[in-house]
């Protein structure tokens, strides 16, 4: 009985995740998307959220972030001095953004779920100090989207946070934009935008100038203290394991320590996809079904 309840909750949460927003992925893609594995957690986060479910939020909902927006020029100066450090992962140790690197996207981590990067404290002392004064900022980085780049439609996996983008050095052009649930927003220097990254979104830079922003994950406000405590615990227990380093002095989380091995399997899969696309999808979906079976069957037996 307990197993059937667990399975039922999971099925409902997947349907809920797929139904959110006007823009949706194909259900076949949603079914095997990483956000699906987090669907029960995300249904909890949005169900007990103190802010409504919508693609964008007003800055007034997050007054503690105003100090970052007000200091955007100082933050920009530090970001522009980091041109040799804002880069793609060099060692397949950033699972969360691995596909973005193939499109030219780059990053420099400032902190990740309360784990400040030593490299950031050294190279960006002012920005690091500003961030340390805002406990609700769980993760932060400088993110670069080169001229001509495009990031495809996707949902981020975790609804325990809300995304904050602060324009630092942008084309200031409507051809450089992010689209969240069908609503476009173009970045501008010194302007901030808040959005829910679990809605389908994509980005493009159809200009001849690189876009650099401050990118933060801000803890989602919850209706109750106990729900906020659950959100905090999930962030510290699960999301912290996805920490990725800027250099050898920074910590690498458990997920990213094993990702290089997973990536080798992934590369083999991509080679198979080039040779036999149909077989590739049979193998991929078969493995995912097997993983679900390994999780569900023991609970049914018990």
Short mmCIF file of C-alpha atoms in Angstrom, two decimals, residues 18-190:
data_model
loop_
_atom_site.label_atom_id
_atom_site.label_comp_id
_atom_site.label_asym_id
_atom_site.label_seq_id
_atom_site.Cartn_x
_atom_site.Cartn_y
_atom_site.Cartn_z
CA UNK A 18 4.85 18.80 -17.30
CA UNK A 19 1.66 20.87 -17.03
CA UNK A 20 3.27 23.97 -15.50
CA UNK A 21 3.24 26.98 -17.79
CA UNK A 22 2.06 27.73 -21.31
CA UNK A 23 5.17 26.33 -22.98
CA UNK A 24 5.82 22.62 -22.56
CA UNK A 25 8.38 20.12 -23.71
CA UNK A 26 7.24 17.03 -25.58
CA UNK A 27 5.98 14.61 -22.95
CA UNK A 28 8.46 11.98 -24.15
CA UNK A 29 11.28 14.43 -23.45
CA UNK A 30 9.80 15.56 -20.15
CA UNK A 31 9.51 11.95 -19.03
CA UNK A 32 13.26 11.44 -19.32
CA UNK A 33 14.31 14.96 -18.29
CA UNK A 34 16.35 15.54 -15.12
CA UNK A 35 13.56 17.75 -13.76
CA UNK A 36 11.31 14.67 -13.74
CA UNK A 37 13.50 12.93 -11.16
CA UNK A 38 13.07 15.97 -8.91
CA UNK A 39 9.34 16.31 -9.60
CA UNK A 40 8.08 15.18 -6.13
CA UNK A 41 10.47 17.60 -4.40
CA UNK A 42 9.52 20.42 -6.77
CA UNK A 43 5.79 19.84 -6.29
CA UNK A 44 6.40 20.32 -2.55
CA UNK A 45 8.46 23.49 -3.11
CA UNK A 46 5.93 25.18 -5.37
CA UNK A 47 2.95 23.89 -3.35
CA UNK A 48 4.21 25.53 -0.13
CA UNK A 49 5.78 28.54 -1.84
CA UNK A 50 5.06 31.95 -0.32
CA UNK A 51 5.21 33.49 -3.80
CA UNK A 52 2.83 32.55 -6.63
CA UNK A 53 3.63 30.18 -9.48
CA UNK A 54 4.48 32.45 -12.39
CA UNK A 55 7.37 32.89 -14.85
CA UNK A 56 8.68 36.28 -13.62
CA UNK A 57 8.73 38.06 -10.26
CA UNK A 58 8.93 41.69 -9.23
CA UNK A 59 12.16 42.86 -7.57
CA UNK A 60 10.08 44.00 -4.59
CA UNK A 61 9.56 40.34 -3.67
CA UNK A 62 13.29 40.10 -2.88
CA UNK A 63 14.36 43.40 -1.25
CA UNK A 64 17.58 41.84 0.11
CA UNK A 65 18.93 41.66 -3.47
CA UNK A 66 18.70 45.43 -3.98
CA UNK A 67 22.22 45.90 -2.60
CA UNK A 68 23.60 43.77 -5.44
CA UNK A 69 21.65 45.71 -8.07
CA UNK A 70 22.76 49.03 -6.57
CA UNK A 71 26.41 47.94 -6.75
CA UNK A 72 26.27 46.58 -10.30
CA UNK A 73 29.11 48.82 -11.59
CA UNK A 74 31.55 47.64 -8.90
CA UNK A 75 30.54 44.04 -9.58
CA UNK A 76 30.99 44.59 -13.32
CA UNK A 77 34.54 45.88 -12.80
CA UNK A 78 35.49 42.65 -11.02
CA UNK A 79 33.77 40.51 -13.67
CA UNK A 80 35.56 42.27 -16.53
CA UNK A 81 38.93 41.64 -14.87
CA UNK A 82 38.18 37.90 -14.94
CA UNK A 83 38.20 37.31 -18.68
CA UNK A 84 40.81 34.52 -18.37
CA UNK A 85 38.86 32.88 -15.54
CA UNK A 86 35.28 32.89 -16.84
CA UNK A 87 35.43 29.63 -18.77
CA UNK A 88 33.91 26.24 -19.45
CA UNK A 89 34.67 23.26 -17.23
CA UNK A 90 38.12 21.92 -18.04
CA UNK A 91 37.75 18.45 -16.52
CA UNK A 92 34.15 17.31 -17.06
CA UNK A 93 33.35 18.26 -13.46
CA UNK A 94 30.25 20.41 -13.93
CA UNK A 95 27.29 18.13 -14.64
CA UNK A 96 24.67 20.85 -14.26
CA UNK A 97 25.89 22.99 -17.14
CA UNK A 98 27.72 20.45 -19.27
CA UNK A 99 25.47 20.86 -22.32
CA UNK A 100 25.76 24.67 -22.16
CA UNK A 101 29.53 24.54 -22.58
CA UNK A 102 29.05 23.04 -26.03
CA UNK A 103 27.24 26.26 -27.03
CA UNK A 104 30.08 28.49 -25.82
CA UNK A 105 28.50 29.39 -22.46
CA UNK A 106 31.05 30.04 -19.69
CA UNK A 107 31.00 30.65 -15.95
CA UNK A 108 33.03 31.61 -12.90
CA UNK A 109 31.58 30.42 -9.58
CA UNK A 110 31.38 32.82 -6.65
CA UNK A 111 29.60 30.46 -4.22
CA UNK A 112 27.54 27.30 -4.31
CA UNK A 113 25.00 26.50 -1.60
CA UNK A 114 26.84 28.26 1.21
CA UNK A 115 30.20 26.92 0.08
CA UNK A 116 32.14 30.04 -0.95
CA UNK A 117 34.86 29.41 -3.52
CA UNK A 118 38.36 30.40 -2.28
CA UNK A 119 39.24 31.46 -5.84
CA UNK A 120 36.34 33.93 -5.81
CA UNK A 121 37.37 35.44 -2.48
CA UNK A 122 40.83 36.06 -3.94
CA UNK A 123 39.83 37.35 -7.37
CA UNK A 124 36.47 39.02 -6.55
CA UNK A 125 36.68 40.24 -2.93
CA UNK A 126 34.04 42.97 -3.23
CA UNK A 127 31.43 40.81 -4.96
CA UNK A 128 32.14 37.95 -2.55
CA UNK A 129 31.64 40.24 0.45
CA UNK A 130 28.37 41.57 -0.96
CA UNK A 131 27.11 38.01 -1.46
CA UNK A 132 28.14 36.88 2.03
CA UNK A 133 25.81 39.52 3.47
CA UNK A 134 22.79 37.96 1.71
CA UNK A 135 22.10 34.50 3.19
CA UNK A 136 19.21 33.87 0.80
CA UNK A 137 21.65 33.76 -2.14
CA UNK A 138 22.54 30.08 -2.25
CA UNK A 139 24.57 30.04 -5.47
CA UNK A 140 26.20 32.73 -7.56
CA UNK A 141 28.43 33.02 -10.60
CA UNK A 142 29.43 35.27 -13.44
CA UNK A 143 27.93 33.83 -16.63
CA UNK A 144 29.02 34.65 -20.16
CA UNK A 145 26.95 34.11 -23.32
CA UNK A 146 29.12 34.79 -26.39
CA UNK A 147 27.96 36.54 -29.54
CA UNK A 148 25.93 34.25 -31.76
CA UNK A 149 25.18 31.72 -28.98
CA UNK A 150 21.88 29.97 -28.33
CA UNK A 151 20.76 27.83 -25.37
CA UNK A 152 17.86 25.50 -26.18
CA UNK A 153 14.58 25.06 -24.33
CA UNK A 154 14.91 23.38 -20.94
CA UNK A 155 13.65 23.27 -17.36
CA UNK A 156 16.08 23.52 -14.46
CA UNK A 157 15.76 20.61 -12.02
CA UNK A 158 15.23 22.30 -8.64
CA UNK A 159 12.30 24.54 -7.59
CA UNK A 160 13.73 25.41 -4.18
CA UNK A 161 15.23 28.58 -5.62
CA UNK A 162 14.35 31.51 -7.87
CA UNK A 163 16.80 32.80 -10.46
CA UNK A 164 18.25 36.33 -10.39
CA UNK A 165 20.09 37.83 -13.37
CA UNK A 166 21.86 41.18 -13.12
CA UNK A 167 23.08 42.72 -16.36
CA UNK A 168 26.76 43.70 -16.08
CA UNK A 169 28.14 43.97 -19.60
CA UNK A 170 25.41 43.28 -22.13
CA UNK A 171 24.67 44.20 -25.75
CA UNK A 172 21.69 46.24 -24.43
CA UNK A 173 19.82 44.87 -27.40
CA UNK A 174 16.53 43.01 -27.80
CA UNK A 175 18.38 40.39 -29.85
CA UNK A 176 20.11 39.25 -26.66
CA UNK A 177 17.36 37.76 -24.53
CA UNK A 178 15.97 35.05 -22.31
CA UNK A 179 12.49 33.68 -22.90
CA UNK A 180 10.66 32.18 -19.89
CA UNK A 181 7.37 30.39 -20.64
CA UNK A 182 6.96 32.35 -23.86
CA UNK A 183 7.70 35.76 -22.31
CA UNK A 184 10.96 37.35 -23.57
CA UNK A 185 13.23 39.58 -21.50
CA UNK A 186 16.31 41.28 -22.92
CA UNK A 187 19.21 41.99 -20.58
CA UNK A 188 20.32 45.57 -19.90
CA UNK A 189 23.34 46.87 -17.98
CA UNK A 190 22.45 47.53 -14.35
#
